[in-house]
Amino acid sequence: MLDIQQLRTDPENIASRLAKRGYTFPVAQFQWLEAQRKSIQTQTQELQARRNATSKQIGIAKQKGEDAAAIMAEIAHLGGELKQAESQLERIQAELQQLLLTIPNLTHSSVPEGKSETDNLEIRRWGTPRSFDFAIKDHVSIGEELGLLDFETAAKLSGTRFNVMKGGIAHLHRALTQFMLDTHTQEHGYTEIYVPYLVNADCLQGTGQLPKFEEDLFAVHAGTSEHMGATTSTGHGLFKLYLIPTAEVPLTNMVRDEIIPLEQLPLKFVAHTPCFRSEAGSYGKDTRGLIRQHQFEKVELVHIVHPQTSYETLEQLVSHAEKILQKLELPYRVMTLCTSDIGFSAAKTYDIEVWLPAQKAYREISSCSNCEAFQARRMQARFRNEKGKPELLHTLNGSGLAIGRTLVAILENYQNRDGSLTIPSVLQSYMSGLDRLTIEDGK
């Protein structure tokens, strides 16, 4: 959420900056709501003052033995007016809040301007794509011919955009998870966290998925609010929770409504979770294979930091995600997203794209973002600064990495002429010493 004081004092400049990312800020609507808020707030304050002054007159009249009926009637009338004004103020403030929740973050000055992903800026490349002396297969063909990827059974169980992994590929998927967690906790200093996979609406509002992107989420109605230990419900005896689209949501919300002592910063969290996305608006895209699934797994990295260090932290975050690909010896490139391609909550984002031989293209495998105070303001997540005063934190997040897409990259980059798959050397200890998957493993 943006600072409302900025919007009040310089709405035209904010609108200009938001236009660069393709968002039209409704200046007139905002200013009308603000004018209504100020007017009704002033009216409410005046009524409260009059009621307080009149209340004192009742006490004085009674002390003098005078009839206070007229004054009490006036108090009752003021009370009715005040109640009506407070109700109007609450409605206007709610409308204003809903508007603020739909406005994206302002981009950092270093973010390149652009109208589409073609305007993203390449920063660097690592590794050289392998040259093959045989016909390359995509990850679906490799996995199915090994007998270890089964999309037909997944469709029977759940529908399209799900998968079933078997044997060696399921083991490889698990090995990747363990390898990533070990690297980030043992080498990069993250604290491993286990989090719920179901969260309430406040969590998703805090990180920016709600209210704007509700259609991208899977909602679950289960139990009563009493059974769930919750304070709100759908109004039909059922409590509404959401399956997490990323571990960023529960990890970042761990500091919601908290004031973190300065000496505890920075906080560095890592979690492995499944992620659930409806992929609304992506129909027809990446329908084959593991690239775009309704259920997939990620190792997520989250930083909670002092505002002065957040851009230095962003560079560290990207390097931590890169290290996984370097250890796996997978070629990749790092891109800075332009103003029109950046995510809703982000002020600046780097995408890491891994090389996929079958597509002859680099594809996103990690997005690392600095959200500055945007999420913290929504969550009221603060720290006590050097002067002892509460101040908004900065939050950052990134994939370290998306496990399914990493598996895709391994299947395609490590494939062999005979249909077998070489296990990257760094993963072999996680695979009980196995260095290759063959067709025999799937029988």
XYZ file of N, CA and C in Angstrom, residues 170-409:
720
model
N 10.560 -38.779 -8.814
C 10.028 -38.337 -7.517
C 11.171 -38.172 -6.518
N 12.129 -39.109 -6.551
C 13.295 -39.024 -5.672
C 14.138 -37.793 -6.020
N 14.317 -37.534 -7.302
C 15.090 -36.376 -7.748
C 14.417 -35.074 -7.319
N 13.108 -35.035 -7.421
C 12.333 -33.864 -6.978
C 12.568 -33.615 -5.489
N 12.534 -34.694 -4.695
C 12.782 -34.579 -3.253
C 14.232 -34.185 -2.973
N 15.163 -34.736 -3.758
C 16.581 -34.402 -3.580
C 16.837 -32.926 -3.834
N 16.197 -32.386 -4.852
C 16.337 -30.952 -5.144
C 15.880 -30.100 -3.968
N 14.762 -30.476 -3.381
C 14.237 -29.742 -2.226
C 15.244 -29.735 -1.088
N 15.759 -30.912 -0.741
C 16.700 -31.021 0.364
C 17.987 -30.263 0.072
N 18.474 -30.367 -1.164
C 19.690 -29.665 -1.567
C 19.529 -28.151 -1.437
N 18.406 -27.632 -1.888
C 18.171 -26.186 -1.799
C 18.091 -25.727 -0.354
N 17.336 -26.448 0.467
C 17.210 -26.080 1.881
C 18.565 -26.126 2.587
N 19.341 -27.162 2.334
C 20.664 -27.280 2.956
C 21.567 -26.127 2.545
N 21.547 -25.779 1.266
C 22.401 -24.690 0.782
C 22.031 -23.368 1.441
N 20.741 -23.074 1.483
C 20.314 -21.782 2.027
C 20.489 -21.682 3.545
N 20.305 -22.772 4.244
C 20.457 -22.722 5.708
C 21.915 -22.817 6.120
N 22.685 -23.646 5.462
C 24.067 -23.886 5.883
C 25.070 -22.899 5.292
N 24.774 -22.388 4.099
C 25.725 -21.488 3.443
C 25.266 -20.034 3.399
N 23.963 -19.793 3.392
C 23.459 -18.434 3.225
C 22.823 -17.854 4.481
N 22.747 -18.637 5.537
C 22.323 -18.092 6.831
C 20.838 -17.905 7.037
N 20.007 -18.635 6.299
C 18.558 -18.530 6.487
C 18.090 -19.437 7.622
N 17.013 -19.028 8.271
C 16.349 -19.863 9.266
C 15.219 -20.624 8.574
N 15.257 -21.952 8.660
C 14.212 -22.753 8.023
C 12.926 -22.673 8.832
N 11.824 -22.473 8.133
C 10.513 -22.316 8.762
C 9.531 -23.298 8.131
N 8.720 -23.926 8.959
C 7.587 -24.707 8.469
C 6.340 -23.862 8.693
N 5.532 -23.662 7.658
C 4.380 -22.758 7.745
C 3.094 -23.463 7.333
N 1.938 -22.912 7.734
C 0.657 -23.453 7.263
C 0.511 -23.271 5.759
N -0.203 -24.195 5.137
C -0.502 -24.094 3.706
C -1.854 -23.434 3.458
N -2.626 -23.243 4.510
C -3.898 -22.532 4.467
C -3.761 -21.261 5.298
N -4.146 -20.121 4.721
C -4.020 -18.846 5.442
C -5.322 -18.064 5.328
N -5.479 -17.094 6.217
C -6.679 -16.260 6.168
C -6.513 -15.091 5.202
N -7.607 -14.393 4.966
C -7.605 -13.300 3.991
C -6.670 -12.170 4.394
N -6.504 -11.943 5.702
C -5.617 -10.873 6.158
C -4.191 -11.083 5.658
N -3.747 -12.340 5.630
C -2.393 -12.638 5.154
C -2.242 -12.262 3.683
N -3.221 -12.625 2.869
C -3.146 -12.358 1.439
C -3.331 -10.885 1.121
N -4.087 -10.191 1.960
C -4.186 -8.744 1.795
C -2.856 -8.093 2.162
N -2.203 -8.636 3.172
C -0.935 -8.073 3.626
C 0.151 -8.116 2.572
N 0.218 -9.201 1.798
C 1.269 -9.326 0.790
C 0.823 -8.884 -0.600
N -0.457 -8.542 -0.757
C -0.905 -7.920 -2.003
C -1.713 -8.783 -2.937
N -1.972 -10.050 -2.578
C -2.780 -10.900 -3.468
C -4.267 -10.535 -3.416
N -4.728 -10.081 -2.267
C -6.114 -9.634 -2.115
C -6.130 -8.123 -1.884
N -7.168 -7.468 -2.406
C -8.361 -8.023 -3.059
C -8.215 -8.210 -4.580
N -7.151 -7.697 -5.161
C -7.058 -7.578 -6.616
C -6.980 -8.905 -7.359
N -6.317 -9.922 -6.759
C -6.028 -11.146 -7.505
C -6.729 -12.378 -6.926
N -7.938 -12.182 -6.410
C -8.639 -13.295 -5.772
C -8.907 -14.441 -6.747
N -9.131 -14.119 -8.027
C -9.440 -15.179 -8.992
C -8.251 -16.107 -9.225
N -7.054 -15.697 -8.834
C -5.873 -16.542 -8.997
C -5.701 -17.532 -7.840
N -6.557 -17.427 -6.828
C -6.391 -18.223 -5.614
C -7.402 -19.363 -5.542
N -7.052 -20.381 -4.749
C -7.990 -21.448 -4.402
C -8.494 -21.201 -2.986
N -9.798 -21.069 -2.834
C -10.399 -20.845 -1.520
C -10.996 -22.134 -0.990
N -10.977 -22.275 0.337
C -11.502 -23.465 0.998
C -12.499 -23.013 2.062
N -13.713 -23.565 2.008
C -14.733 -23.286 3.020
C -14.861 -24.541 3.884
N -14.485 -24.426 5.138
C -14.494 -25.633 5.976
C -14.683 -25.263 7.437
N -15.543 -26.031 8.127
C -15.723 -25.841 9.562
C -16.381 -24.515 9.887
N -16.615 -24.289 11.160
C -17.159 -23.013 11.612
C -16.031 -22.156 12.130
N -16.298 -20.874 12.279
C -15.267 -19.969 12.775
C -14.809 -20.373 14.177
N -15.737 -20.949 14.966
C -15.363 -21.389 16.315
C -14.375 -22.558 16.242
N -14.655 -23.508 15.331
C -13.779 -24.670 15.199
C -12.411 -24.285 14.687
N -12.354 -23.247 13.838
C -11.089 -22.837 13.242
C -10.323 -21.881 14.140
N -10.888 -21.539 15.272
C -10.219 -20.593 16.151
C -10.152 -19.214 15.522
N -11.146 -18.890 14.699
C -11.115 -17.651 13.941
C -12.161 -16.677 14.441
N -12.044 -15.437 14.002
C -12.970 -14.400 14.444
C -13.924 -13.970 13.348
N -13.708 -14.432 12.105
C -14.594 -14.055 11.011
C -15.020 -15.291 10.238
N -16.141 -15.208 9.573
C -16.617 -16.332 8.767
C -17.283 -15.807 7.517
N -17.742 -16.688 6.692
C -18.407 -16.310 5.445
C -19.836 -15.872 5.678
N -20.343 -16.049 6.877
C -21.736 -15.723 7.144
C -22.659 -16.897 6.917
N -22.121 -18.022 6.512
C -22.932 -19.221 6.258
C -22.488 -20.372 7.146
N -21.856 -20.050 8.273
C -21.401 -21.096 9.176
C -20.084 -21.712 8.764
N -19.494 -21.248 7.652
C -18.234 -21.795 7.168
C -17.153 -20.723 7.218
N -15.965 -21.143 7.591
C -14.845 -20.222 7.629
C -14.048 -20.345 6.345
N -13.645 -19.216 5.768
C -12.960 -19.207 4.477
C -11.462 -19.050 4.672
N -10.721 -20.013 4.161
C -9.269 -19.942 4.126
C -8.816 -20.110 2.680
N -7.558 -19.752 2.424
C -7.009 -19.847 1.075
C -5.759 -20.724 1.075
N -5.635 -21.568 0.046
C -4.393 -22.312 -0.165
C -3.323 -21.325 -0.619
N -2.135 -21.420 -0.063
C -1.111 -20.420 -0.351
C -0.632 -20.507 -1.804
N -0.495 -19.350 -2.475
C 0.066 -19.343 -3.820
C 1.592 -19.380 -3.798
N 2.171 -19.084 -2.644
C 3.615 -19.073 -2.431
C 3.867 -18.956 -0.936
N 5.006 -19.480 -0.469
C 5.343 -19.377 0.955
C 5.664 -17.954 1.364
N 5.847 -17.064 0.386
C 6.017 -15.643 0.697
C 4.899 -15.145 1.602
N 3.677 -15.646 1.381
C 2.519 -15.138 2.118
C 2.631 -15.429 3.620
N 2.727 -16.687 4.053
C 2.842 -16.917 5.501
C 4.175 -16.425 6.074
N 5.269 -16.537 5.337
C 6.562 -16.106 5.870
C 6.579 -14.604 6.152
N 6.114 -13.812 5.204
C 6.132 -12.357 5.376
C 5.159 -11.930 6.462
N 4.013 -12.608 6.536
C 3.002 -12.239 7.528
C 3.377 -12.634 8.949
N 4.480 -13.333 9.123
C 4.936 -13.632 10.487
C 5.224 -12.355 11.270
N 5.508 -11.250 10.572
C 5.793 -9.984 11.266
C 4.612 -9.019 11.189
N 3.463 -9.475 10.717
C 2.290 -8.611 10.668
C 1.888 -8.168 12.071
N 1.588 -6.868 12.198
C 1.168 -6.276 13.475
C 2.232 -6.418 14.571
N 3.488 -6.509 14.163
C 4.593 -6.636 15.123
C 5.504 -5.415 15.030
N 6.193 -5.131 16.130
C 7.275 -4.150 16.139
C 8.546 -4.907 16.502
N 9.437 -5.087 15.521
C 10.632 -5.897 15.693
C 11.752 -5.057 16.300
N 12.395 -5.526 17.353
C 13.537 -4.792 17.905
C 14.635 -4.638 16.847
N 15.269 -3.486 16.825
C 16.287 -3.181 15.822
C 17.384 -4.234 15.787
N 17.787 -4.711 16.966
C 18.903 -5.647 17.032
C 18.578 -7.017 16.442
N 17.287 -7.308 16.197
C 16.909 -8.587 15.594
C 16.976 -8.580 14.071
N 17.146 -7.398 13.482
C 17.201 -7.303 12.024
C 18.611 -7.596 11.522
N 18.743 -8.185 10.313
C 17.669 -8.624 9.424
C 17.146 -10.001 9.796
N 15.916 -10.300 9.369
C 15.350 -11.636 9.489
C 15.423 -12.298 8.122
N 15.896 -13.540 8.086
C 16.045 -14.281 6.824
C 15.378 -15.639 6.978
N 14.276 -15.835 6.257
C 13.492 -17.063 6.368
C 13.548 -17.860 5.065
N 13.559 -19.187 5.197
C 13.419 -20.061 4.039
C 12.387 -21.133 4.375
N 11.547 -21.462 3.398
C 10.534 -22.498 3.602
C 10.310 -23.258 2.310
N 10.087 -24.547 2.463
C 9.663 -25.392 1.329
C 8.181 -25.670 1.491
N 7.393 -25.317 0.489
C 5.947 -25.569 0.545
C 5.420 -25.924 -0.832
N 4.268 -26.586 -0.872
C 3.520 -26.613 -2.124
C 2.923 -25.227 -2.364
N 2.633 -24.922 -3.601
C 1.998 -23.659 -3.975
C 0.798 -23.991 -4.846
N -0.285 -23.240 -4.680
C -1.530 -23.540 -5.383
C -2.006 -22.292 -6.120
N -2.143 -22.394 -7.439
C -2.558 -21.248 -8.234
C -3.570 -21.687 -9.291
N -4.625 -20.915 -9.427
C -5.636 -21.260 -10.419
C -5.162 -20.955 -11.834
N -4.123 -20.112 -11.947
C -3.588 -19.696 -13.255
C -4.671 -19.049 -14.100
N -5.537 -18.266 -13.441
C -6.560 -17.517 -14.168
C -5.875 -16.550 -15.134
N -6.390 -16.483 -16.351
C -5.817 -15.580 -17.339
C -4.641 -16.157 -18.094
N -4.263 -17.414 -17.783
C -3.123 -18.019 -18.481
C -3.551 -19.197 -19.351
N -4.840 -19.260 -19.662
C -5.346 -20.388 -20.438
C -4.650 -20.441 -21.798
N -4.202 -21.639 -22.165
C -3.504 -21.822 -23.424
C -2.005 -21.654 -23.332
N -1.505 -21.174 -22.180
C -0.066 -20.967 -22.011
C 0.560 -22.159 -21.297
N 1.635 -22.697 -21.841
C 2.405 -23.757 -21.198
C 1.520 -24.898 -20.720
N 0.618 -25.350 -21.581
C -0.295 -26.421 -21.180
C 0.394 -27.780 -21.138
N 1.545 -27.905 -21.783
C 2.265 -29.171 -21.808
C 3.326 -29.195 -20.719
N 3.238 -30.203 -19.858
C 4.325 -30.419 -18.913
C 4.226 -29.683 -17.596
N 5.401 -29.438 -17.001
C 5.505 -28.985 -15.619
C 5.685 -27.481 -15.463
N 5.721 -26.730 -16.563
C 6.053 -25.314 -16.465
C 4.995 -24.521 -15.706
N 3.725 -24.759 -15.992
C 2.657 -23.969 -15.365
C 1.601 -24.915 -14.814
N 1.672 -25.175 -13.517
C 0.805 -26.159 -12.858
C -0.088 -25.484 -11.811
N -1.211 -26.146 -11.506
C -2.066 -25.646 -10.418
C -1.432 -25.936 -9.055
N -0.656 -26.995 -8.969
C 0.033 -27.364 -7.725
C 1.497 -27.632 -8.065
N 2.384 -26.924 -7.375
C 3.818 -27.133 -7.583
C 4.527 -26.792 -6.279
N 5.828 -26.992 -6.245
C 6.569 -26.752 -5.003
C 7.702 -25.767 -5.224
N 7.971 -25.010 -4.168
C 9.029 -24.012 -4.225
C 9.781 -23.995 -2.902
N 11.038 -23.598 -2.990
C 11.781 -23.181 -1.807
C 11.825 -21.660 -1.871
N 11.192 -21.023 -0.903
C 11.018 -19.564 -0.917
C 11.935 -18.894 0.092
N 12.487 -17.744 -0.319
C 13.368 -16.949 0.528
C 12.690 -15.619 0.835
N 12.676 -15.226 2.105
C 12.071 -13.954 2.519
C 13.030 -13.226 3.446
N 13.217 -11.929 3.182
C 14.039 -11.065 4.034
C 13.157 -9.967 4.631
N 13.339 -9.705 5.911
C 12.682 -8.591 6.611
C 13.816 -7.701 7.104
N 13.912 -6.462 6.575
C 15.140 -5.702 6.796
C 14.889 -4.235 7.116
N 15.973 -3.568 7.555
C 16.001 -2.117 7.742
C 15.901 -1.461 6.364
N 15.108 -0.395 6.224
C 14.954 0.254 4.917
C 16.275 0.666 4.257
N 17.261 1.018 5.055
C 18.524 1.489 4.485
C 19.314 0.376 3.793
N 18.993 -0.873 4.088
C 19.786 -1.987 3.542
C 19.038 -2.814 2.495
N 17.815 -2.415 2.132
C 16.978 -3.318 1.332
C 17.506 -3.536 -0.087
N 18.139 -2.546 -0.691
C 18.632 -2.763 -2.062
C 19.937 -3.546 -2.086
N 20.744 -3.399 -1.067
C 21.906 -4.275 -0.909
C 21.445 -5.709 -0.688
N 20.373 -5.861 0.104
C 19.806 -7.181 0.377
C 19.245 -7.821 -0.886
N 18.629 -7.012 -1.762
C 18.087 -7.550 -3.013
C 19.183 -8.208 -3.843
N 20.342 -7.588 -3.918
C 21.453 -8.169 -4.671
C 21.907 -9.479 -4.032
N 21.924 -9.536 -2.698
C 22.298 -10.772 -2.005
C 21.288 -11.871 -2.279
N 20.010 -11.510 -2.239
C 18.940 -12.473 -2.477
C 19.077 -13.115 -3.856
N 19.329 -12.295 -4.862
C 19.500 -12.812 -6.213
C 20.698 -13.751 -6.276
N 21.788 -13.364 -5.627
C 22.998 -14.207 -5.662
C 22.760 -15.550 -4.992
N 21.926 -15.596 -3.952
C 21.621 -16.853 -3.275
C 20.836 -17.792 -4.203
N 19.889 -17.235 -4.952
C 19.140 -18.054 -5.912
C 20.051 -18.507 -7.057
N 20.919 -17.620 -7.508
C 21.865 -17.972 -8.578
C 22.781 -19.117 -8.163
N 23.190 -19.122 -6.912
C 24.139 -20.135 -6.437
C 23.593 -21.545 -6.644
N 22.283 -21.720 -6.490
C 21.681 -23.041 -6.705
C 21.904 -23.484 -8.145
N 21.654 -22.608 -9.098
C 21.833 -22.949 -10.507
C 23.300 -23.183 -10.850
N 24.175 -22.414 -10.235
C 25.605 -22.605 -10.478
C 26.064 -23.974 -9.988
N 25.592 -24.369 -8.817
C 25.969 -25.681 -8.288
C 25.418 -26.812 -9.152
N 24.250 -26.572 -9.745
C 23.643 -27.566 -10.628
C 24.210 -27.484 -12.049
N 25.043 -26.481 -12.283
C 25.669 -26.263 -13.598
C 24.629 -26.112 -14.705
N 23.625 -25.282 -14.404
C 22.572 -24.978 -15.362
C 22.747 -23.553 -15.869
N 22.871 -23.344 -17.166
C 23.043 -21.990 -17.708
C 21.804 -21.128 -17.434
N 22.028 -19.849 -17.159
C 20.915 -18.949 -16.867
C 21.311 -17.514 -17.200
N 20.312 -16.661 -17.153
C 20.560 -15.226 -17.271
C 19.716 -14.489 -16.230
N 20.142 -13.273 -15.882
C 19.433 -12.435 -14.912
C 18.881 -11.225 -15.648
N 17.589 -10.974 -15.443
C 16.900 -9.869 -16.110
C 16.346 -8.893 -15.068
N 16.406 -7.598 -15.370
C 15.675 -6.601 -14.592
C 14.346 -6.363 -15.277
N 13.257 -6.559 -14.555
C 11.943 -6.376 -15.159
C 11.645 -4.898 -15.351
N 10.997 -4.587 -16.470
C 10.647 -3.202 -16.767
C 9.379 -2.800 -16.019
N 9.017 -1.537 -16.124
C 7.895 -0.991 -15.351
C 6.562 -1.664 -15.644
N 6.374 -2.161 -16.860
C 5.083 -2.773 -17.219
C 5.020 -4.267 -16.932
N 6.153 -4.876 -16.585
C 6.179 -6.327 -16.369
C 6.369 -6.686 -14.902
N 6.596 -5.699 -14.082
C 6.897 -5.927 -12.665
C 5.621 -6.272 -11.900
N 5.762 -7.057 -10.840
C 4.611 -7.493 -10.061
C 3.974 -6.378 -9.246
N 2.743 -6.612 -8.821
C 1.907 -5.625 -8.127
C 2.597 -5.012 -6.914
N 3.222 -5.843 -6.075
C 3.771 -5.366 -4.810
C 5.226 -4.918 -4.898
N 5.877 -5.175 -6.025
C 7.318 -4.970 -6.124
C 7.680 -3.549 -6.524
N 8.795 -3.060 -5.946
C 9.392 -1.796 -6.376
C 10.490 -2.058 -7.395
N 11.139 -3.219 -7.279
C 12.140 -3.649 -8.261
C 12.222 -5.163 -8.230
N 12.351 -5.773 -9.413
C 12.394 -7.232 -9.521
C 13.469 -7.674 -10.495
N 14.224 -8.684 -10.076
C 15.108 -9.417 -10.978
C 14.479 -10.778 -11.243
N 14.396 -11.168 -12.503
C 14.021 -12.535 -12.847
C 15.277 -13.307 -13.222
N 15.369 -14.534 -12.716
C 16.424 -15.446 -13.149
C 15.782 -16.441 -14.098
N 16.343 -16.553 -15.289
C 15.776 -17.422 -16.317
C 16.783 -18.514 -16.670
N 16.337 -19.765 -16.578
C 17.206 -20.905 -16.859
C 17.057 -21.321 -18.323
N 18.134 -21.862 -18.881
C 18.118 -22.295 -20.288
C 17.416 -23.644 -20.417
N 16.421 -23.702 -21.323
C 15.711 -24.947 -21.628
C 15.997 -25.316 -23.081
N 16.813 -26.351 -23.317
C 17.227 -26.702 -24.676
C 16.078 -26.998 -25.623
N 15.031 -27.689 -25.149
C 13.936 -28.064 -26.039
C 13.162 -26.852 -26.532
N 13.115 -25.814 -25.726
C 12.425 -24.588 -26.128
C 13.375 -23.601 -26.803
N 14.679 -23.885 -26.696
C 15.708 -22.981 -27.214
C 15.485 -21.569 -26.668
N 15.223 -21.517 -25.374
C 14.899 -20.236 -24.750
C 15.225 -20.284 -23.261
N 15.403 -19.101 -22.704
C 15.527 -18.949 -21.258
C 14.132 -18.762 -20.684
N 13.818 -19.483 -19.588
C 12.508 -19.387 -18.950
C 12.674 -19.087 -17.466
N 11.747 -18.300 -16.944
C 11.814 -17.861 -15.549
C 11.844 -19.053 -14.596
N 12.764 -18.989 -13.634
C 12.844 -20.012 -12.597
C 12.838 -19.389 -11.203
N 13.058 -18.066 -11.157
C 13.018 -17.347 -9.882
C 12.733 -15.882 -10.142
N 11.912 -15.285 -9.264
C 11.654 -13.852 -9.291
C 12.036 -13.317 -7.926
N 12.946 -12.349 -7.882
C 13.438 -11.791 -6.620
C 13.063 -10.317 -6.560
N 12.284 -9.934 -5.547
C 11.713 -8.586 -5.504
C 11.966 -7.884 -4.187
N 12.177 -6.572 -4.289
C 12.159 -5.688 -3.129
C 10.826 -4.961 -3.150
N 10.040 -5.160 -2.118
C 8.729 -4.506 -2.035
C 8.786 -3.217 -1.228
N 9.993 -2.862 -0.755
C 10.174 -1.691 0.098
C 9.150 -1.754 1.236
N 8.431 -0.654 1.522
C 7.489 -0.637 2.652
C 6.059 -0.964 2.232
N 5.860 -1.351 0.968
C 4.513 -1.550 0.418
C 3.739 -2.611 1.186
N 4.346 -3.787 1.381
C 3.676 -4.851 2.132
C 3.634 -4.522 3.618
N 4.711 -3.952 4.127
C 4.776 -3.641 5.558
C 3.681 -2.663 5.962
N 3.371 -1.716 5.090
C 2.312 -0.752 5.405
C 0.954 -1.455 5.453
N 0.725 -2.391 4.559
C -0.524 -3.158 4.570
C -0.615 -4.025 5.823
N 0.525 -4.548 6.270
C 0.551 -5.472 7.411
C 0.778 -4.768 8.744
N 1.136 -3.464 8.692
C 1.581 -2.744 9.887
C 2.736 -3.493 10.557
N 3.710 -3.843 9.738
C 4.923 -4.530 10.197
C 6.023 -3.485 10.378
N 6.483 -3.323 11.600
C 7.408 -2.235 11.892
C 8.603 -2.727 12.714
N 9.589 -1.855 12.842
C 10.712 -2.090 13.746
C 10.917 -0.819 14.544
N 11.638 -0.941 15.642
C 11.933 0.246 16.456
C 13.288 0.782 15.999
N 13.279 1.969 15.403
C 14.491 2.492 14.778
C 15.519 2.990 15.797
N 16.580 3.589 15.283
C 17.694 4.019 16.137
C 17.266 5.030 17.198
N 16.170 5.747 16.951
C 15.648 6.720 17.924
C 14.572 6.117 18.820
N 14.345 4.817 18.636
C 13.350 4.138 19.460
C 11.921 4.302 18.979
N 11.751 4.873 17.779
C 10.407 5.100 17.253
C 10.031 4.012 16.248
N 8.757 3.608 16.216
C 8.322 2.611 15.243
C 8.437 3.138 13.814
N 8.936 2.293 12.907
C 9.117 2.648 11.503
C 8.817 1.407 10.663
N 8.268 1.618 9.480
C 7.917 0.494 8.613
C 9.160 -0.251 8.139
N 9.064 -1.576 8.140
C 10.119 -2.437 7.634
C 10.118 -2.450 6.104
N 11.170 -3.007 5.512
C 11.157 -3.351 4.095
C 11.141 -4.868 3.976
N 10.377 -5.376 3.020
C 10.254 -6.828 2.819
C 10.731 -7.201 1.428
N 11.399 -8.352 1.341
C 11.879 -8.877 0.057
C 11.553 -10.359 -0.016
N 11.374 -10.854 -1.228
C 11.103 -12.280 -1.404
C 11.637 -12.751 -2.736
N 11.908 -14.055 -2.811
C 12.368 -14.644 -4.066
C 12.357 -16.158 -3.987
N 12.241 -16.797 -5.143
C 12.288 -18.258 -5.193
C 13.729 -18.716 -5.147
N 13.950 -19.743 -4.349
C 15.323 -20.205 -4.277
C 15.544 -21.699 -4.404
N 14.838 -22.454 -5.265
C 14.166 -22.032 -6.499
C 12.795 -22.710 -6.595
N 12.114 -22.488 -7.738
C 10.929 -23.274 -8.072
C 11.387 -24.689 -8.409
N 10.937 -25.665 -7.631
C 11.499 -27.020 -7.734
C 11.093 -27.703 -9.035
N 9.830 -27.584 -9.426
C 9.375 -28.213 -10.658
C 10.113 -27.689 -11.872
N 10.306 -26.392 -11.941
C 11.009 -25.811 -13.095
C 12.496 -26.175 -13.076
N 13.060 -26.319 -11.887
C 14.447 -26.780 -11.801
C 14.547 -28.214 -12.311
N 13.554 -29.031 -11.962
C 13.509 -30.405 -12.456
C 13.409 -30.428 -13.986
N 12.583 -29.549 -14.548
C 12.465 -29.442 -16.004
C 13.830 -29.151 -16.621
N 14.551 -28.187 -16.029
C 15.854 -27.794 -16.561
C 16.855 -28.946 -16.499
